Amino acid sequence: MDVLQYSIRKLIAGIPLIIGVTLISFLLIVYFGPDQTYSLLGKNPTAEEIAELRSQLGYDQPFITRYLQYLREIVTLDFGSSQASDEKVSSILARTIPVSLALSLPGFILGNLLGVLLALVAAYNRGRWLDKFIMGFAAVGMSISFLIVIIGFQILLSSSEGLDLFPVRGWDTSTPLQYLRYVTVPTLATVFVALGYNTRFYRAVIVEEMTRDHVRTARAFGIPQAQLFYKNILKNSMVPIVTRVVFSIPLIVISGSLLLESYFGIPGIGYVTYDAIVTGDQPVLKAVVALTALLFVVAQLLTDIAYRIVDPRVSLK
Amino acid sequence: MPLLRVRDLAVEFRTQQGVARAVDGISFDLHAGETLGLVGESGCGKTVTGLALLGLIPSPPGHIAGGSIEFMGKELVGLDDAQMRAIRGRDISMIFQEPMTALNPVFRIGSQMGDVLRLHQGLSRKQARTAAIEMLAKVGIPEPAQRIDNYPHELSGGMRQRVMIAMALSCGPQLLVADEPTTALDVTTQAQVLEQIAKLQKEFGMAMILVTHDLGVVAETCQRALVMYCGRIVEDSPVTELYATPRHPYTAGLLASIPRLRNERISELPVIPGMVPDVLHLPAGCSFADRCSKVQAICRTSAPLLKKLPGREAHVACYDPN
Amino acid sequence: MNTVLEATTANAHGDSLWLKALHKFRHDRVGMWSLGIVAAYALIALGVMLGWWATDWAAVTGPKWAPVSAEYWFGTNIIGQDIFARALYGTRTAFEVGFIVALGATLLGAVLGAVAGFFSGTIVDEVVIWFMGVLDSVPFILLVAAIAYSLQGSPWAMHIAMIATFWITTARLVRGEVIKLKGLEFVEAAHAIGLSNRLIIFRHILPNTLHILLVQATISFVAAIKSEVILSFLGLGVKDGMSWGLMISESTFEVLAGFFNNFIAASVLMFGLVMAFNLLSDALQDALDPRTVSAS
């Protein structure tokens, strides 16, 4: 029950963060955003229609009331309906989030696993050509814009100019084979770019751990280099690695998927968010912002718990 | 036959500004069961010597530039890493200065000790655990069966150093190299740890090289002492003789500068004038020449060799020893 | 720690960190080459700004999709504009965005980080940390959109959003360094003489973080250029003028028809600058890091 108590305390401590995020978003999107009255109504609205819509949208109420209303929506998870499609926002979220997960998860897992592996190999061969080669490849991955990679892979693999192996756009998870066909090109693009950043970061962490005194001790007792690396040093590096992995989850799910989904026409939450941005669909935007804030607080909590598992010096008090 | 025979050992480091000769041709013998002190100030090459014996010189910048290290009749210089690894922890063990950071914080004591025992003695997990508990008891750690499952941060500095000693001795090595093992501990713990080491040494019949800058520690624990300066041995002498009559001017200066109770008042603590020369630009001739009160012309042109004093046990590298 | 190594890397004359770094950097071949390439790009951008070249980037002078030729070094795009000129103009935009964002983010990060670090543990620090967490939690694209939305489509929305995001890493690093520095004796001495906190922070502590600031500025510069590409593609980026992002955005339709010049021109040019800048950033970091020992 220690863990439960700790979790609850941490979640409560995350409330200022949620308030901050929602406040800023609310300020920017709703309060300072353009007056939506006229864009929502058709031509030649009557005075009553205007007044009714304005009261519905809450334009006649003080700021704090409107903000509290927003908070209430978050707690009840009821954001109303999308202004563009009239579908309930919560049902939109329920529909699109699994799609985004199915899209981002393979790339996320592969990107990190490969990143750690490459980093280990690079650090093990520190200073030699294999290290420089891997780091060079990472530098390249870091230097090409994600968009360019996406377009490039699409040309190479999906288009008639290239190999034409995969579909250009779209999404179909009816069978595992179809899923693979549609998820491969986006995943390859994600991994290519992620590897650049991940490998460099993880290598730096591992090199830092390599220079610690206890590594010298282990060497002095004859422990073989390979065991040192893949058992001792790796475990020591887990704290920063885990932090990064967990903290990148909220980013991947929302920001990362936005570009991929818009480009490949995949109906996930990123695509919906982008649509909402373009059309100014406030209910959807408010929901997505709140969701991200919550995800971050949960991510923080998960990281703290994960620390406890990999580093015995950290206590849950 | 001596346990360890070092002849003309030289260690160099390649740096941006040039080549630094950290150890400049040293030679000495060590016999089974003997305790040898390796004394000198920071940077004199004593730690590097210790590391060289185990082949632990960090290899991109440094390397053994020459000489031989013969251990139990076998030549160590030139062995590859796999061969050295078989020796490290089993025939020659080394313990370091910082008990706080010398142990891996995310693994239990038992796991770390077990790694060493299983590697060198092929024990099973259970056997290794039993052997480790025994060793912990031997170094004076209370409740060893519980302590073995502790993490390093759950132990005090003194206990951690004892764990290090237990680990080092667990495979019964012939030689222990201890690099400033008590410098980071408080004085009381220091005394206890040194006592423990001495006791175990006798029990295991082990030789020890104690690397330190603390002349007091050397006096208490060593039979013989090597005084190093700028990568060279300037004096090699039994400890009683060293303290009674230091032969080399540097040794004399070192001993004189230790604060102690005297019969007469002095206005200033004696110091050795000048500074240690830059390791990248060692002078030709004796490195101590610029600071020596007895310097002669020949001192500056050719470095004196370590020579046995007639009728005594001591070896000195000086043209005009005391 | 190996004292031989320490002794040999410390210069006998006790040179400052900057002199040592300069010396180290000059020997870093990759670093010097990267600096050269970045300087070349900067020169191009300057030339565009001063009107020496690429002034005709918007002019519709040629046929649609002309191939590479002596007249059009990269061919023309779908409307008939000179791709090479547009790519050159994109260099100017990149430097403009990069410079403004790097400057803004570094300044903001330095000041807030220093204040938070100096008053660490107090409410001031808590507020800054909370603020950093909040801004970190908002997805970047959403933030750009939100700011653009609230500024009713101002072309500076992108810059502001970038600065509002990038300052955080700098601030975190500066805060950490300031916490370390304020425990040092020279700060104690400054307090003892009676210097005001403001003076201590800005005249004594902050200058000691310049090496961090320099490296972070280069990182922000690169991040700005890369983000601009994605933002322009989504329609949230550069509004007037031309940028590599807009070129790539244009090219997405062209590549489906088999015309790659636009795409390649912008991508290659951008890759060149970003890669060089990344390598430069690495070299700077290596040169300024007091711990690294050269192995050659």
PDB file of C-alpha atoms in Angstrom, chain B residues 41-290:
ATOM      1  CA  GLU B  41      53.433  13.218  -2.721  1.00  0.00           C
ATOM      2  CA  SER B  42      50.553  13.525  -5.217  1.00  0.00           C
ATOM      3  CA  GLY B  43      51.674  12.978  -8.744  1.00  0.00           C
ATOM      4  CA  CYS B  44      54.901  11.164  -7.963  1.00  0.00           C
ATOM      5  CA  GLY B  45      53.757   8.059  -9.818  1.00  0.00           C
ATOM      6  CA  LYS B  46      52.964   5.766  -6.932  1.00  0.00           C
ATOM      7  CA  THR B  47      49.331   5.170  -7.901  1.00  0.00           C
ATOM      8  CA  VAL B  48      50.320   4.656 -11.516  1.00  0.00           C
ATOM      9  CA  THR B  49      52.808   2.030 -10.379  1.00  0.00           C
ATOM     10  CA  GLY B  50      50.054   0.199  -8.516  1.00  0.00           C
ATOM     11  CA  LEU B  51      47.768   0.332 -11.552  1.00  0.00           C
ATOM     12  CA  ALA B  52      50.578  -0.873 -13.797  1.00  0.00           C
ATOM     13  CA  LEU B  53      51.003  -4.025 -11.748  1.00  0.00           C
ATOM     14  CA  LEU B  54      47.410  -4.965 -12.557  1.00  0.00           C
ATOM     15  CA  GLY B  55      47.498  -3.762 -16.131  1.00  0.00           C
ATOM     16  CA  LEU B  56      44.898  -1.121 -15.329  1.00  0.00           C
ATOM     17  CA  ILE B  57      46.615   1.905 -16.867  1.00  0.00           C
ATOM     18  CA  PRO B  58      43.847   3.726 -18.787  1.00  0.00           C
ATOM     19  CA  SER B  59      44.810   2.797 -22.275  1.00  0.00           C
ATOM     20  CA  PRO B  60      44.053   5.521 -24.664  1.00  0.00           C
ATOM     21  CA  PRO B  61      46.336   8.063 -23.066  1.00  0.00           C
ATOM     22  CA  GLY B  62      48.644   5.747 -21.128  1.00  0.00           C
ATOM     23  CA  HIS B  63      50.715   2.668 -21.682  1.00  0.00           C
ATOM     24  CA  ILE B  64      53.613   0.714 -20.222  1.00  0.00           C
ATOM     25  CA  ALA B  65      56.573   2.081 -22.112  1.00  0.00           C
ATOM     26  CA  GLY B  66      59.141  -0.406 -20.995  1.00  0.00           C
ATOM     27  CA  GLY B  67      60.521  -2.664 -18.312  1.00  0.00           C
ATOM     28  CA  SER B  68      59.321  -5.893 -16.790  1.00  0.00           C
ATOM     29  CA  ILE B  69      56.992  -7.010 -14.053  1.00  0.00           C
ATOM     30  CA  GLU B  70      57.655 -10.575 -13.026  1.00  0.00           C
ATOM     31  CA  PHE B  71      55.067 -12.066 -10.705  1.00  0.00           C
ATOM     32  CA  MET B  72      55.637 -15.543  -9.354  1.00  0.00           C
ATOM     33  CA  GLY B  73      58.070 -16.108 -12.187  1.00  0.00           C
ATOM     34  CA  LYS B  74      55.610 -15.034 -14.873  1.00  0.00           C
ATOM     35  CA  GLU B  75      56.078 -11.895 -16.990  1.00  0.00           C
ATOM     36  CA  LEU B  76      53.045  -9.605 -16.792  1.00  0.00           C
ATOM     37  CA  VAL B  77      54.053  -6.870 -19.229  1.00  0.00           C
ATOM     38  CA  GLY B  78      52.732  -7.791 -22.642  1.00  0.00           C
ATOM     39  CA  LEU B  79      49.916 -10.048 -21.500  1.00  0.00           C
ATOM     40  CA  ASP B  80      46.611  -9.353 -23.192  1.00  0.00           C
ATOM     41  CA  ASP B  81      43.534  -8.279 -21.303  1.00  0.00           C
ATOM     42  CA  ALA B  82      42.028 -11.764 -21.051  1.00  0.00           C
ATOM     43  CA  GLN B  83      45.169 -13.119 -19.434  1.00  0.00           C
ATOM     44  CA  MET B  84      45.387 -10.160 -17.027  1.00  0.00           C
ATOM     45  CA  ARG B  85      41.747 -10.623 -16.071  1.00  0.00           C
ATOM     46  CA  ALA B  86      42.479 -14.123 -14.853  1.00  0.00           C
ATOM     47  CA  ILE B  87      45.070 -12.657 -12.513  1.00  0.00           C
ATOM     48  CA  ARG B  88      43.108  -9.667 -11.261  1.00  0.00           C
ATOM     49  CA  GLY B  89      41.175 -10.441  -8.129  1.00  0.00           C
ATOM     50  CA  ARG B  90      42.623 -13.922  -7.938  1.00  0.00           C
ATOM     51  CA  ASP B  91      46.411 -13.656  -7.744  1.00  0.00           C
ATOM     52  CA  ILE B  92      46.770  -9.914  -7.344  1.00  0.00           C
ATOM     53  CA  SER B  93      44.008  -7.798  -5.821  1.00  0.00           C
ATOM     54  CA  MET B  94      43.675  -4.064  -5.595  1.00  0.00           C
ATOM     55  CA  ILE B  95      41.629  -1.872  -3.302  1.00  0.00           C
ATOM     56  CA  PHE B  96      41.089   1.829  -3.849  1.00  0.00           C
ATOM     57  CA  GLN B  97      40.763   5.019  -1.953  1.00  0.00           C
ATOM     58  CA  GLU B  98      37.094   5.973  -2.102  1.00  0.00           C
ATOM     59  CA  PRO B  99      34.887   3.396  -0.407  1.00  0.00           C
ATOM     60  CA  MET B 100      31.889   5.639  -1.095  1.00  0.00           C
ATOM     61  CA  THR B 101      32.062   5.208  -4.830  1.00  0.00           C
ATOM     62  CA  ALA B 102      34.057   2.019  -5.268  1.00  0.00           C
ATOM     63  CA  LEU B 103      31.037  -0.258  -5.044  1.00  0.00           C
ATOM     64  CA  ASN B 104      28.200  -0.332  -7.567  1.00  0.00           C
ATOM     65  CA  PRO B 105      25.220   1.350  -5.889  1.00  0.00           C
ATOM     66  CA  VAL B 106      22.498  -0.599  -7.652  1.00  0.00           C
ATOM     67  CA  PHE B 107      23.660  -4.118  -6.847  1.00  0.00           C
ATOM     68  CA  ARG B 108      23.681  -5.817  -3.465  1.00  0.00           C
ATOM     69  CA  ILE B 109      26.959  -6.572  -1.678  1.00  0.00           C
ATOM     70  CA  GLY B 110      26.373 -10.283  -2.024  1.00  0.00           C
ATOM     71  CA  SER B 111      25.851  -9.966  -5.738  1.00  0.00           C
ATOM     72  CA  GLN B 112      29.078  -8.038  -6.265  1.00  0.00           C
ATOM     73  CA  MET B 113      31.135 -10.361  -4.110  1.00  0.00           C
ATOM     74  CA  GLY B 114      29.461 -13.316  -5.725  1.00  0.00           C
ATOM     75  CA  ASP B 115      30.484 -12.113  -9.179  1.00  0.00           C
ATOM     76  CA  VAL B 116      34.137 -12.233  -8.158  1.00  0.00           C
ATOM     77  CA  LEU B 117      33.919 -15.615  -6.443  1.00  0.00           C
ATOM     78  CA  ARG B 118      31.997 -17.276  -9.249  1.00  0.00           C
ATOM     79  CA  LEU B 119      34.342 -15.831 -11.846  1.00  0.00           C
ATOM     80  CA  HIS B 120      37.629 -16.882 -10.312  1.00  0.00           C
ATOM     81  CA  GLN B 121      36.713 -19.971  -8.348  1.00  0.00           C
ATOM     82  CA  GLY B 122      33.845 -21.348 -10.359  1.00  0.00           C
ATOM     83  CA  LEU B 123      31.574 -21.565  -7.346  1.00  0.00           C
ATOM     84  CA  SER B 124      27.837 -21.956  -7.634  1.00  0.00           C
ATOM     85  CA  ARG B 125      25.584 -19.166  -6.427  1.00  0.00           C
ATOM     86  CA  LYS B 126      24.937 -20.827  -3.102  1.00  0.00           C
ATOM     87  CA  GLN B 127      28.582 -21.684  -2.528  1.00  0.00           C
ATOM     88  CA  ALA B 128      29.625 -18.162  -3.405  1.00  0.00           C
ATOM     89  CA  ARG B 129      27.107 -16.727  -0.977  1.00  0.00           C
ATOM     90  CA  THR B 130      28.384 -18.882   1.870  1.00  0.00           C
ATOM     91  CA  ALA B 131      31.987 -18.023   1.079  1.00  0.00           C
ATOM     92  CA  ALA B 132      31.113 -14.322   0.926  1.00  0.00           C
ATOM     93  CA  ILE B 133      29.396 -14.413   4.316  1.00  0.00           C
ATOM     94  CA  GLU B 134      32.466 -16.098   5.750  1.00  0.00           C
ATOM     95  CA  MET B 135      34.728 -13.390   4.352  1.00  0.00           C
ATOM     96  CA  LEU B 136      32.507 -10.641   5.705  1.00  0.00           C
ATOM     97  CA  ALA B 137      32.764 -12.195   9.135  1.00  0.00           C
ATOM     98  CA  LYS B 138      36.528 -12.366   8.776  1.00  0.00           C
ATOM     99  CA  VAL B 139      36.821  -8.652   8.101  1.00  0.00           C
ATOM    100  CA  GLY B 140      34.830  -7.931  11.198  1.00  0.00           C
ATOM    101  CA  ILE B 141      31.433  -7.004   9.804  1.00  0.00           C
ATOM    102  CA  PRO B 142      28.698  -7.753  12.351  1.00  0.00           C
ATOM    103  CA  GLU B 143      25.710  -9.890  11.259  1.00  0.00           C
ATOM    104  CA  PRO B 144      27.258 -10.824   7.932  1.00  0.00           C
ATOM    105  CA  ALA B 145      24.335 -13.020   6.916  1.00  0.00           C
ATOM    106  CA  GLN B 146      22.059  -9.961   6.932  1.00  0.00           C
ATOM    107  CA  ARG B 147      24.604  -7.478   5.643  1.00  0.00           C
ATOM    108  CA  ILE B 148      25.251  -9.510   2.564  1.00  0.00           C
ATOM    109  CA  ASP B 149      21.879  -8.482   1.193  1.00  0.00           C
ATOM    110  CA  ASN B 150      22.449  -4.792   1.834  1.00  0.00           C
ATOM    111  CA  TYR B 151      23.114  -2.187  -0.812  1.00  0.00           C
ATOM    112  CA  PRO B 152      26.326  -0.183  -0.485  1.00  0.00           C
ATOM    113  CA  HIS B 153      24.542   2.997   0.556  1.00  0.00           C
ATOM    114  CA  GLU B 154      23.173   1.168   3.587  1.00  0.00           C
ATOM    115  CA  LEU B 155      26.662   0.753   5.033  1.00  0.00           C
ATOM    116  CA  SER B 156      29.039   3.260   6.599  1.00  0.00           C
ATOM    117  CA  GLY B 157      32.333   4.257   4.972  1.00  0.00           C
ATOM    118  CA  GLY B 158      34.391   2.052   7.219  1.00  0.00           C
ATOM    119  CA  MET B 159      32.176  -0.946   6.583  1.00  0.00           C
ATOM    120  CA  ARG B 160      32.257  -0.382   2.866  1.00  0.00           C
ATOM    121  CA  GLN B 161      36.041  -0.413   2.928  1.00  0.00           C
ATOM    122  CA  ARG B 162      35.927  -3.660   4.883  1.00  0.00           C
ATOM    123  CA  VAL B 163      33.636  -5.103   2.230  1.00  0.00           C
ATOM    124  CA  MET B 164      36.189  -4.061  -0.385  1.00  0.00           C
ATOM    125  CA  ILE B 165      38.897  -5.822   1.596  1.00  0.00           C
ATOM    126  CA  ALA B 166      36.710  -8.906   1.924  1.00  0.00           C
ATOM    127  CA  MET B 167      36.142  -8.901  -1.820  1.00  0.00           C
ATOM    128  CA  ALA B 168      39.846  -8.422  -2.485  1.00  0.00           C
ATOM    129  CA  LEU B 169      40.848 -11.273  -0.239  1.00  0.00           C
ATOM    130  CA  SER B 170      38.023 -13.635  -1.104  1.00  0.00           C
ATOM    131  CA  CYS B 171      40.038 -15.580  -3.658  1.00  0.00           C
ATOM    132  CA  GLY B 172      43.181 -15.738  -1.580  1.00  0.00           C
ATOM    133  CA  PRO B 173      45.547 -13.595  -3.634  1.00  0.00           C
ATOM    134  CA  GLN B 174      49.299 -13.617  -3.142  1.00  0.00           C
ATOM    135  CA  LEU B 175      49.571  -9.860  -3.400  1.00  0.00           C
ATOM    136  CA  LEU B 176      47.325  -7.023  -2.330  1.00  0.00           C
ATOM    137  CA  VAL B 177      47.862  -3.551  -3.728  1.00  0.00           C
ATOM    138  CA  ALA B 178      46.166  -1.037  -1.453  1.00  0.00           C
ATOM    139  CA  ASP B 179      45.954   2.477  -2.909  1.00  0.00           C
ATOM    140  CA  GLU B 180      45.397   4.936  -0.073  1.00  0.00           C
ATOM    141  CA  PRO B 181      42.874   2.572   1.561  1.00  0.00           C
ATOM    142  CA  THR B 182      42.337   4.663   4.671  1.00  0.00           C
ATOM    143  CA  THR B 183      42.797   8.217   3.447  1.00  0.00           C
ATOM    144  CA  ALA B 184      39.081   8.804   3.089  1.00  0.00           C
ATOM    145  CA  LEU B 185      38.224   7.414   6.509  1.00  0.00           C
ATOM    146  CA  ASP B 186      38.268   9.131   9.877  1.00  0.00           C
ATOM    147  CA  VAL B 187      41.170   8.439  12.200  1.00  0.00           C
ATOM    148  CA  THR B 188      39.560   5.838  14.443  1.00  0.00           C
ATOM    149  CA  THR B 189      38.189   3.850  11.539  1.00  0.00           C
ATOM    150  CA  GLN B 190      41.574   4.169   9.867  1.00  0.00           C
ATOM    151  CA  ALA B 191      43.272   2.398  12.744  1.00  0.00           C
ATOM    152  CA  GLN B 192      40.667  -0.377  12.788  1.00  0.00           C
ATOM    153  CA  VAL B 193      40.859  -1.013   9.077  1.00  0.00           C
ATOM    154  CA  LEU B 194      44.658  -1.113   9.068  1.00  0.00           C
ATOM    155  CA  GLU B 195      44.596  -3.529  11.954  1.00  0.00           C
ATOM    156  CA  GLN B 196      42.153  -5.735  10.079  1.00  0.00           C
ATOM    157  CA  ILE B 197      44.317  -5.754   6.987  1.00  0.00           C
ATOM    158  CA  ALA B 198      47.419  -6.645   8.983  1.00  0.00           C
ATOM    159  CA  LYS B 199      45.623  -9.503  10.700  1.00  0.00           C
ATOM    160  CA  LEU B 200      44.332 -10.939   7.454  1.00  0.00           C
ATOM    161  CA  GLN B 201      47.684 -10.534   5.811  1.00  0.00           C
ATOM    162  CA  LYS B 202      49.258 -12.724   8.416  1.00  0.00           C
ATOM    163  CA  GLU B 203      46.459 -15.253   8.213  1.00  0.00           C
ATOM    164  CA  PHE B 204      46.634 -15.517   4.434  1.00  0.00           C
ATOM    165  CA  GLY B 205      50.397 -15.161   4.168  1.00  0.00           C
ATOM    166  CA  MET B 206      49.858 -12.380   1.669  1.00  0.00           C
ATOM    167  CA  ALA B 207      52.255  -9.688   0.527  1.00  0.00           C
ATOM    168  CA  MET B 208      51.026  -6.117   0.372  1.00  0.00           C
ATOM    169  CA  ILE B 209      52.028  -2.934  -1.377  1.00  0.00           C
ATOM    170  CA  LEU B 210      50.576   0.016   0.481  1.00  0.00           C
ATOM    171  CA  VAL B 211      50.480   3.145  -1.644  1.00  0.00           C
ATOM    172  CA  THR B 212      50.150   6.252   0.487  1.00  0.00           C
ATOM    173  CA  HIS B 213      51.324   9.785   1.135  1.00  0.00           C
ATOM    174  CA  ASP B 214      50.903   9.314   4.875  1.00  0.00           C
ATOM    175  CA  LEU B 215      54.255   8.582   6.488  1.00  0.00           C
ATOM    176  CA  GLY B 216      52.541   7.735   9.757  1.00  0.00           C
ATOM    177  CA  VAL B 217      50.615   4.876   8.206  1.00  0.00           C
ATOM    178  CA  VAL B 218      53.792   3.536   6.619  1.00  0.00           C
ATOM    179  CA  ALA B 219      55.578   3.563   9.940  1.00  0.00           C
ATOM    180  CA  GLU B 220      52.833   1.506  11.524  1.00  0.00           C
ATOM    181  CA  THR B 221      52.221  -1.116   8.915  1.00  0.00           C
ATOM    182  CA  CYS B 222      55.183  -1.578   6.583  1.00  0.00           C
ATOM    183  CA  GLN B 223      58.439  -3.414   6.869  1.00  0.00           C
ATOM    184  CA  ARG B 224      60.031  -1.659   3.960  1.00  0.00           C
ATOM    185  CA  ALA B 225      59.342   1.595   2.182  1.00  0.00           C
ATOM    186  CA  LEU B 226      60.017   2.990  -1.287  1.00  0.00           C
ATOM    187  CA  VAL B 227      60.100   6.759  -1.515  1.00  0.00           C
ATOM    188  CA  MET B 228      59.147   8.025  -4.945  1.00  0.00           C
ATOM    189  CA  TYR B 229      59.769  11.415  -6.496  1.00  0.00           C
ATOM    190  CA  CYS B 230      58.861  12.433 -10.052  1.00  0.00           C
ATOM    191  CA  GLY B 231      58.378   8.877 -11.183  1.00  0.00           C
ATOM    192  CA  ARG B 232      61.613   7.543  -9.750  1.00  0.00           C
ATOM    193  CA  ILE B 233      62.523   5.709  -6.579  1.00  0.00           C
ATOM    194  CA  VAL B 234      64.867   7.849  -4.532  1.00  0.00           C
ATOM    195  CA  GLU B 235      65.116   5.635  -1.482  1.00  0.00           C
ATOM    196  CA  ASP B 236      64.363   1.976  -0.754  1.00  0.00           C
ATOM    197  CA  SER B 237      64.889   1.102   2.852  1.00  0.00           C
ATOM    198  CA  PRO B 238      63.627  -0.886   5.847  1.00  0.00           C
ATOM    199  CA  VAL B 239      61.177   1.315   7.683  1.00  0.00           C
ATOM    200  CA  THR B 240      63.033   1.582  10.980  1.00  0.00           C
ATOM    201  CA  GLU B 241      66.159   2.676   9.206  1.00  0.00           C
ATOM    202  CA  LEU B 242      64.227   5.068   6.989  1.00  0.00           C
ATOM    203  CA  TYR B 243      62.786   6.924   9.926  1.00  0.00           C
ATOM    204  CA  ALA B 244      65.896   6.832  12.049  1.00  0.00           C
ATOM    205  CA  THR B 245      68.293   7.958   9.343  1.00  0.00           C
ATOM    206  CA  PRO B 246      66.719   9.117   6.111  1.00  0.00           C
ATOM    207  CA  ARG B 247      69.425   8.895   3.471  1.00  0.00           C
ATOM    208  CA  HIS B 248      68.025  10.885   0.555  1.00  0.00           C
ATOM    209  CA  PRO B 249      67.646  14.675   1.012  1.00  0.00           C
ATOM    210  CA  TYR B 250      64.042  14.425  -0.151  1.00  0.00           C
ATOM    211  CA  THR B 251      63.164  11.799   2.436  1.00  0.00           C
ATOM    212  CA  ALA B 252      64.909  13.858   5.079  1.00  0.00           C
ATOM    213  CA  GLY B 253      62.904  16.898   4.027  1.00  0.00           C
ATOM    214  CA  LEU B 254      59.632  14.950   4.111  1.00  0.00           C
ATOM    215  CA  LEU B 255      60.248  13.611   7.570  1.00  0.00           C
ATOM    216  CA  ALA B 256      61.356  16.985   8.855  1.00  0.00           C
ATOM    217  CA  SER B 257      58.196  18.654   7.650  1.00  0.00           C
ATOM    218  CA  ILE B 258      55.858  16.437   9.676  1.00  0.00           C
ATOM    219  CA  PRO B 259      54.497  18.538  12.524  1.00  0.00           C
ATOM    220  CA  ARG B 260      55.364  16.972  15.862  1.00  0.00           C
ATOM    221  CA  LEU B 261      56.224  17.741  19.435  1.00  0.00           C
ATOM    222  CA  ARG B 262      59.765  18.941  19.813  1.00  0.00           C
ATOM    223  CA  ASN B 263      62.044  19.736  22.689  1.00  0.00           C
ATOM    224  CA  GLU B 264      62.946  23.196  21.459  1.00  0.00           C
ATOM    225  CA  ARG B 265      60.779  25.891  20.045  1.00  0.00           C
ATOM    226  CA  ILE B 266      60.961  26.536  16.347  1.00  0.00           C
ATOM    227  CA  SER B 267      59.658  29.640  14.599  1.00  0.00           C
ATOM    228  CA  GLU B 268      58.698  27.954  11.327  1.00  0.00           C
ATOM    229  CA  LEU B 269      57.855  24.446  10.213  1.00  0.00           C
ATOM    230  CA  PRO B 270      60.628  23.196   7.938  1.00  0.00           C
ATOM    231  CA  VAL B 271      59.593  22.924   4.311  1.00  0.00           C
ATOM    232  CA  ILE B 272      61.279  21.724   1.174  1.00  0.00           C
ATOM    233  CA  PRO B 273      61.877  24.865  -0.907  1.00  0.00           C
ATOM    234  CA  GLY B 274      60.776  25.085  -4.536  1.00  0.00           C
ATOM    235  CA  MET B 275      58.150  23.100  -6.409  1.00  0.00           C
ATOM    236  CA  VAL B 276      57.807  19.728  -8.021  1.00  0.00           C
ATOM    237  CA  PRO B 277      58.931  20.026 -11.675  1.00  0.00           C
ATOM    238  CA  ASP B 278      56.354  19.835 -14.481  1.00  0.00           C
ATOM    239  CA  VAL B 279      55.957  16.160 -15.419  1.00  0.00           C
ATOM    240  CA  LEU B 280      56.057  17.113 -19.095  1.00  0.00           C
ATOM    241  CA  HIS B 281      59.396  18.846 -18.747  1.00  0.00           C
ATOM    242  CA  LEU B 282      61.460  16.835 -16.336  1.00  0.00           C
ATOM    243  CA  PRO B 283      64.984  18.162 -15.998  1.00  0.00           C
ATOM    244  CA  ALA B 284      67.983  16.224 -17.169  1.00  0.00           C
ATOM    245  CA  GLY B 285      69.816  14.798 -14.223  1.00  0.00           C
ATOM    246  CA  CYS B 286      68.286  14.445 -10.781  1.00  0.00           C
ATOM    247  CA  SER B 287      64.716  15.756 -10.604  1.00  0.00           C
ATOM    248  CA  PHE B 288      65.279  16.969  -7.069  1.00  0.00           C
ATOM    249  CA  ALA B 289      68.342  19.026  -7.954  1.00  0.00           C
ATOM    250  CA  ASP B 290      66.637  22.443  -7.926  1.00  0.00           C
TER     251      ASP B 290
END
